Amino acid sequence: EAQVTQNPRYLITVTGKKLTVTCSQNMNHEYMSWYRQDPGLGLRQIYYSMNVEVTDKGDVPEGYKVSRKEKRNFPLILESPSPNQTSLYFCASSGETSGRTGEQYFGPGTRLTVT
Amino acid sequence: AQSVAQPEDQVNVAEGNPLTVKCTYSVSGNPYLFWYVQYPNRGLQFLLKYITGDNLVKGSYGFEAEFNKSQTSFHLKKPSALVSDSALYFCAVSPLSISTSGTYKYIFGTGTRLKVLA
């Protein structure tokens, strides 16, 4: 089954404790992206990537890091989480390399709470 | 600033009636426009997109959207609403800027909650 998977689905952590949210897709997509969803703000793009070792900042990259060492994986790293990073996070991928015209396939989401 | 606006936080419609969820955009260049739907506790699902060509785009689950360049709008429509259409709907646009790597980023609207009443 073609899908985007994220782990963990739910995470409660404390301020400053480094964490990684994994994202993997099995569709051989080149374009991948991370979003956060907050009430009243919709989805905002954090980082995106068109291929291995190629990443770009979205609208809200502060406090986040990503890496793209393999085509299928695009982990989101919070080096020192803060309460304002409490949110619902989505990973997505697209079969259209640039991300411009292709629809995106979304993972099920990771609900992160930072206390 | 380049943006997408969904002016209604919530739209209520009776089952069987036509529905419209509004989206307007402000971007430079040619807009590529998308609609996605989010059901409770799920990720977003693609509904339809406008890239070029016919201004009326048909998508999944009987939804369609009309691209209006003069009004910079891309409203989502369905002739007859179902209770199962109740969900959160997002309009999105790309591209906004060309990065050094040649990729494009998305901007999503804030979402409109559609409630279809039986």
mmCIF file of C-alpha atoms in Angstrom:
data_model
loop_
_atom_site.group_PDB
_atom_site.id
_atom_site.type_symbol
_atom_site.label_atom_id
_atom_site.label_comp_id
_atom_site.label_asym_id
_atom_site.label_seq_id
_atom_site.Cartn_x
_atom_site.Cartn_y
_atom_site.Cartn_z
ATOM 1 C CA GLU A 1 0.000 0.000 0.000
ATOM 2 C CA ALA A 2 1.333 3.427 -0.997
ATOM 3 C CA GLN A 3 1.683 5.491 2.121
ATOM 4 C CA VAL A 4 3.532 8.027 4.206
ATOM 5 C CA THR A 5 4.263 6.885 7.733
ATOM 6 C CA GLN A 6 5.230 8.958 10.735
ATOM 7 C CA ASN A 7 6.449 7.961 14.158
ATOM 8 C CA PRO A 8 5.604 8.496 16.863
ATOM 9 C CA ARG A 9 1.961 9.410 16.476
ATOM 10 C CA TYR A 10 1.826 11.007 19.898
ATOM 11 C CA LEU A 11 4.663 12.435 21.954
ATOM 12 C CA ILE A 12 4.796 14.322 25.226
ATOM 13 C CA THR A 13 8.186 15.684 26.147
ATOM 14 C CA VAL A 14 9.846 18.351 28.242
ATOM 15 C CA THR A 15 11.502 21.573 27.225
ATOM 16 C CA GLY A 16 15.017 21.112 25.914
ATOM 17 C CA LYS A 17 14.975 17.376 25.377
ATOM 18 C CA LYS A 18 16.021 16.621 21.815
ATOM 19 C CA LEU A 19 13.589 14.599 19.759
ATOM 20 C CA THR A 20 13.190 13.239 16.266
ATOM 21 C CA VAL A 21 9.980 12.552 14.387
ATOM 22 C CA THR A 22 10.525 10.086 11.596
ATOM 23 C CA CYS A 23 8.843 10.177 8.203
ATOM 24 C CA SER A 24 9.053 7.541 5.523
ATOM 25 C CA GLN A 25 7.337 7.094 2.165
ATOM 26 C CA ASN A 26 7.237 4.020 -0.056
ATOM 27 C CA MET A 27 6.243 5.708 -3.314
ATOM 28 C CA ASN A 28 9.742 6.643 -4.490
ATOM 29 C CA HIS A 29 8.783 10.311 -4.299
ATOM 30 C CA GLU A 30 11.486 12.904 -4.574
ATOM 31 C CA TYR A 31 9.630 15.838 -2.999
ATOM 32 C CA MET A 32 8.993 15.681 0.744
ATOM 33 C CA SER A 33 7.851 18.291 3.199
ATOM 34 C CA TRP A 34 7.031 18.951 6.846
ATOM 35 C CA TYR A 35 4.124 21.043 8.099
ATOM 36 C CA ARG A 36 2.731 22.053 11.422
ATOM 37 C CA GLN A 37 -0.972 22.578 11.960
ATOM 38 C CA ASP A 38 -2.209 25.003 14.584
ATOM 39 C CA PRO A 39 -5.768 26.190 15.264
ATOM 40 C CA GLY A 40 -6.586 29.329 13.328
ATOM 41 C CA LEU A 41 -3.316 29.190 11.424
ATOM 42 C CA GLY A 42 -3.897 26.244 9.150
ATOM 43 C CA LEU A 43 -0.867 24.371 7.874
ATOM 44 C CA ARG A 44 2.477 26.089 7.724
ATOM 45 C CA GLN A 45 5.444 24.639 5.912
ATOM 46 C CA ILE A 46 8.546 24.026 8.004
ATOM 47 C CA TYR A 47 11.022 22.494 5.566
ATOM 48 C CA TYR A 48 10.888 20.815 2.203
ATOM 49 C CA SER A 49 13.190 18.771 0.036
ATOM 50 C CA MET A 50 13.343 17.839 -3.623
ATOM 51 C CA ASN A 51 15.895 15.080 -3.292
ATOM 52 C CA VAL A 52 18.626 13.541 -1.212
ATOM 53 C CA GLU A 53 20.800 16.180 0.429
ATOM 54 C CA VAL A 54 18.644 19.024 -0.972
ATOM 55 C CA THR A 55 16.510 20.851 1.575
ATOM 56 C CA ASP A 56 14.962 24.320 1.830
ATOM 57 C CA LYS A 57 13.341 26.365 4.558
ATOM 58 C CA GLY A 58 9.622 26.883 4.543
ATOM 59 C CA ASP A 59 7.772 29.618 6.367
ATOM 60 C CA VAL A 60 8.479 28.516 9.941
ATOM 61 C CA PRO A 61 11.881 26.765 10.083
ATOM 62 C CA GLU A 62 13.111 28.254 13.363
ATOM 63 C CA GLY A 63 13.799 25.614 15.975
ATOM 64 C CA TYR A 64 13.706 22.715 13.528
ATOM 65 C CA LYS A 65 16.221 20.754 11.519
ATOM 66 C CA VAL A 66 15.766 18.171 8.806
ATOM 67 C CA SER A 67 17.950 15.775 6.911
ATOM 68 C CA ARG A 68 17.485 13.864 3.697
ATOM 69 C CA LYS A 69 20.116 11.173 3.557
ATOM 70 C CA GLU A 70 17.869 8.637 1.878
ATOM 71 C CA LYS A 71 15.150 9.271 -0.647
ATOM 72 C CA ARG A 72 12.419 7.591 1.377
ATOM 73 C CA ASN A 73 13.143 9.209 4.752
ATOM 74 C CA PHE A 74 12.833 12.799 5.901
ATOM 75 C CA PRO A 75 13.144 13.088 9.679
ATOM 76 C CA LEU A 76 12.232 16.242 11.578
ATOM 77 C CA ILE A 77 14.571 17.106 14.431
ATOM 78 C CA LEU A 78 13.859 19.394 17.348
ATOM 79 C CA GLU A 79 17.209 20.023 19.017
ATOM 80 C CA SER A 80 15.784 21.891 22.003
ATOM 81 C CA PRO A 81 11.998 21.780 21.974
ATOM 82 C CA SER A 82 10.027 24.615 23.513
ATOM 83 C CA PRO A 83 6.347 24.859 24.463
ATOM 84 C CA ASN A 84 5.586 26.970 21.379
ATOM 85 C CA GLN A 85 6.434 23.919 19.290
ATOM 86 C CA THR A 86 3.465 22.071 20.707
ATOM 87 C CA SER A 87 1.497 21.297 17.573
ATOM 88 C CA LEU A 88 0.252 18.687 15.138
ATOM 89 C CA TYR A 89 2.926 17.799 12.601
ATOM 90 C CA PHE A 90 2.432 16.331 9.160
ATOM 91 C CA CYS A 91 4.908 14.892 6.726
ATOM 92 C CA ALA A 92 4.005 14.820 3.046
ATOM 93 C CA SER A 93 5.489 13.670 -0.224
ATOM 94 C CA SER A 94 4.829 14.332 -3.882
ATOM 95 C CA GLY A 95 5.642 12.476 -7.039
ATOM 96 C CA GLU A 96 6.343 15.721 -8.860
ATOM 97 C CA THR A 97 9.920 16.618 -8.100
ATOM 98 C CA SER A 98 9.683 20.360 -7.688
ATOM 99 C CA GLY A 99 6.534 20.197 -5.616
ATOM 100 C CA ARG A 100 4.892 22.740 -7.858
ATOM 101 C CA THR A 101 2.145 20.879 -9.683
ATOM 102 C CA GLY A 102 1.831 17.541 -7.968
ATOM 103 C CA GLU A 103 -0.604 16.694 -5.238
ATOM 104 C CA GLN A 104 0.892 15.834 -1.891
ATOM 105 C CA TYR A 105 0.348 12.647 0.068
ATOM 106 C CA PHE A 106 0.167 13.197 3.803
ATOM 107 C CA GLY A 107 1.118 11.054 6.728
ATOM 108 C CA PRO A 108 -1.299 10.506 9.636
ATOM 109 C CA GLY A 109 0.233 13.217 11.788
ATOM 110 C CA THR A 110 2.251 13.429 15.000
ATOM 111 C CA ARG A 111 0.765 15.254 17.930
ATOM 112 C CA LEU A 112 3.596 16.776 19.958
ATOM 113 C CA THR A 113 3.214 18.336 23.369
ATOM 114 C CA VAL A 114 6.169 20.144 24.943
ATOM 115 C CA THR A 115 5.803 20.958 28.642
ATOM 116 C CA ALA B 1 2.874 39.224 0.692
ATOM 117 C CA GLN B 2 1.728 36.117 -1.041
ATOM 118 C CA SER B 3 -1.187 34.469 0.672
ATOM 119 C CA VAL B 4 -4.242 32.290 0.556
ATOM 120 C CA ALA B 5 -7.455 33.273 2.297
ATOM 121 C CA GLN B 6 -10.392 31.153 3.329
ATOM 122 C CA PRO B 7 -12.778 33.778 4.645
ATOM 123 C CA GLU B 8 -15.176 31.410 6.397
ATOM 124 C CA ASP B 9 -14.128 29.424 9.435
ATOM 125 C CA GLN B 10 -17.229 27.283 9.149
ATOM 126 C CA VAL B 11 -19.873 26.585 6.543
ATOM 127 C CA ASN B 12 -23.132 24.881 7.416
ATOM 128 C CA VAL B 13 -25.295 23.351 4.731
ATOM 129 C CA ALA B 14 -28.248 20.996 4.716
ATOM 130 C CA GLU B 15 -27.805 17.571 3.201
ATOM 131 C CA GLY B 16 -28.805 17.580 -0.445
ATOM 132 C CA ASN B 17 -28.168 21.285 -0.886
ATOM 133 C CA PRO B 18 -25.301 22.673 -2.956
ATOM 134 C CA LEU B 19 -22.209 23.735 -1.062
ATOM 135 C CA THR B 20 -19.492 26.281 -1.683
ATOM 136 C CA VAL B 21 -16.268 26.714 0.251
ATOM 137 C CA LYS B 22 -14.474 29.895 -0.678
ATOM 138 C CA CYS B 23 -10.795 30.487 -1.397
ATOM 139 C CA THR B 24 -9.006 33.557 -2.674
ATOM 140 C CA TYR B 25 -5.318 33.978 -3.305
ATOM 141 C CA SER B 26 -2.697 36.627 -3.756
ATOM 142 C CA VAL B 27 0.444 35.390 -5.483
ATOM 143 C CA SER B 28 2.780 36.593 -8.160
ATOM 144 C CA GLY B 29 3.010 34.645 -11.371
ATOM 145 C CA ASN B 30 0.719 31.821 -12.373
ATOM 146 C CA PRO B 31 -0.987 30.208 -9.425
ATOM 147 C CA TYR B 32 -1.228 26.483 -9.107
ATOM 148 C CA LEU B 33 -4.154 25.791 -6.813
ATOM 149 C CA PHE B 34 -5.184 22.793 -4.758
ATOM 150 C CA TRP B 35 -7.938 21.651 -2.441
ATOM 151 C CA TYR B 36 -7.413 19.127 0.324
ATOM 152 C CA VAL B 37 -9.788 17.596 2.864
ATOM 153 C CA GLN B 38 -9.011 16.511 6.399
ATOM 154 C CA TYR B 39 -11.238 14.085 8.273
ATOM 155 C CA PRO B 40 -10.941 13.833 12.073
ATOM 156 C CA ASN B 41 -7.657 12.343 13.265
ATOM 157 C CA ARG B 42 -6.418 11.885 9.727
ATOM 158 C CA GLY B 43 -3.892 13.483 7.433
ATOM 159 C CA LEU B 44 -4.939 15.635 4.521
ATOM 160 C CA GLN B 45 -6.254 14.045 1.354
ATOM 161 C CA PHE B 46 -5.990 15.567 -2.088
ATOM 162 C CA LEU B 47 -9.291 16.533 -3.747
ATOM 163 C CA LEU B 48 -8.420 18.426 -6.913
ATOM 164 C CA LYS B 49 -6.035 20.895 -8.497
ATOM 165 C CA TYR B 50 -5.888 23.596 -11.122
ATOM 166 C CA ILE B 51 -2.711 23.829 -13.142
ATOM 167 C CA THR B 52 -3.833 25.142 -16.509
ATOM 168 C CA GLY B 53 -6.627 24.769 -19.035
ATOM 169 C CA ASP B 54 -10.347 24.552 -18.263
ATOM 170 C CA ASN B 55 -11.309 26.820 -15.395
ATOM 171 C CA LEU B 56 -13.711 24.226 -14.008
ATOM 172 C CA VAL B 57 -11.841 21.380 -12.402
ATOM 173 C CA LYS B 58 -13.476 18.150 -11.297
ATOM 174 C CA GLY B 59 -12.090 16.086 -8.472
ATOM 175 C CA SER B 60 -12.757 13.304 -6.027
ATOM 176 C CA TYR B 61 -16.068 12.550 -4.280
ATOM 177 C CA GLY B 62 -18.088 14.724 -6.676
ATOM 178 C CA PHE B 63 -16.297 17.958 -5.803
ATOM 179 C CA GLU B 64 -15.380 20.576 -8.347
ATOM 180 C CA ALA B 65 -13.732 23.983 -8.232
ATOM 181 C CA GLU B 66 -13.784 26.996 -10.453
ATOM 182 C CA PHE B 67 -10.673 29.033 -11.113
ATOM 183 C CA ASN B 68 -11.463 32.718 -11.633
ATOM 184 C CA LYS B 69 -8.371 34.678 -12.539
ATOM 185 C CA SER B 70 -10.008 38.122 -12.478
ATOM 186 C CA GLN B 71 -11.358 37.540 -8.980
ATOM 187 C CA THR B 72 -8.303 35.541 -7.885
ATOM 188 C CA SER B 73 -10.564 32.870 -6.503
ATOM 189 C CA PHE B 74 -10.747 29.092 -6.502
ATOM 190 C CA HIS B 75 -13.994 28.156 -4.773
ATOM 191 C CA LEU B 76 -14.800 24.533 -4.013
ATOM 192 C CA LYS B 77 -18.281 23.352 -4.910
ATOM 193 C CA LYS B 78 -20.503 20.317 -4.832
ATOM 194 C CA PRO B 79 -24.023 20.157 -6.266
ATOM 195 C CA SER B 80 -25.490 18.023 -3.491
ATOM 196 C CA ALA B 81 -23.882 17.797 -0.055
ATOM 197 C CA LEU B 82 -23.668 14.594 1.963
ATOM 198 C CA VAL B 83 -23.344 14.266 5.724
ATOM 199 C CA SER B 84 -20.119 12.366 5.060
ATOM 200 C CA ASP B 85 -18.670 15.505 3.439
ATOM 201 C CA SER B 86 -18.400 17.074 6.889
ATOM 202 C CA ALA B 87 -14.696 17.749 7.377
ATOM 203 C CA LEU B 88 -12.026 20.439 7.362
ATOM 204 C CA TYR B 89 -11.162 21.771 3.916
ATOM 205 C CA PHE B 90 -7.929 23.488 2.959
ATOM 206 C CA CYS B 91 -7.076 25.518 -0.089
ATOM 207 C CA ALA B 92 -3.400 25.678 -1.058
ATOM 208 C CA VAL B 93 -1.283 27.452 -3.650
ATOM 209 C CA SER B 94 2.139 26.999 -5.178
ATOM 210 C CA PRO B 95 4.533 28.310 -6.250
ATOM 211 C CA LEU B 96 5.395 31.261 -4.174
ATOM 212 C CA SER B 97 9.069 31.616 -4.767
ATOM 213 C CA ILE B 98 11.788 29.764 -6.490
ATOM 214 C CA SER B 99 14.375 28.507 -4.088
ATOM 215 C CA THR B 100 18.005 28.026 -4.982
ATOM 216 C CA SER B 101 17.325 24.309 -5.339
ATOM 217 C CA GLY B 102 14.465 24.797 -7.796
ATOM 218 C CA THR B 103 11.742 23.602 -5.483
ATOM 219 C CA TYR B 104 8.507 25.315 -4.657
ATOM 220 C CA LYS B 105 6.829 25.727 -1.335
ATOM 221 C CA TYR B 106 3.178 25.577 -0.574
ATOM 222 C CA ILE B 107 0.992 28.018 1.262
ATOM 223 C CA PHE B 108 -2.177 26.673 2.807
ATOM 224 C CA GLY B 109 -5.221 28.613 3.859
ATOM 225 C CA THR B 110 -6.410 28.455 7.445
ATOM 226 C CA GLY B 111 -9.086 25.917 6.657
ATOM 227 C CA THR B 112 -12.891 25.907 6.543
ATOM 228 C CA ARG B 113 -14.905 23.473 8.583
ATOM 229 C CA LEU B 114 -17.825 22.144 6.570
ATOM 230 C CA LYS B 115 -20.777 20.827 8.503
ATOM 231 C CA VAL B 116 -23.497 19.078 6.566
ATOM 232 C CA LEU B 117 -26.704 18.755 8.530
ATOM 233 C CA ALA B 118 -28.990 15.776 8.060
#
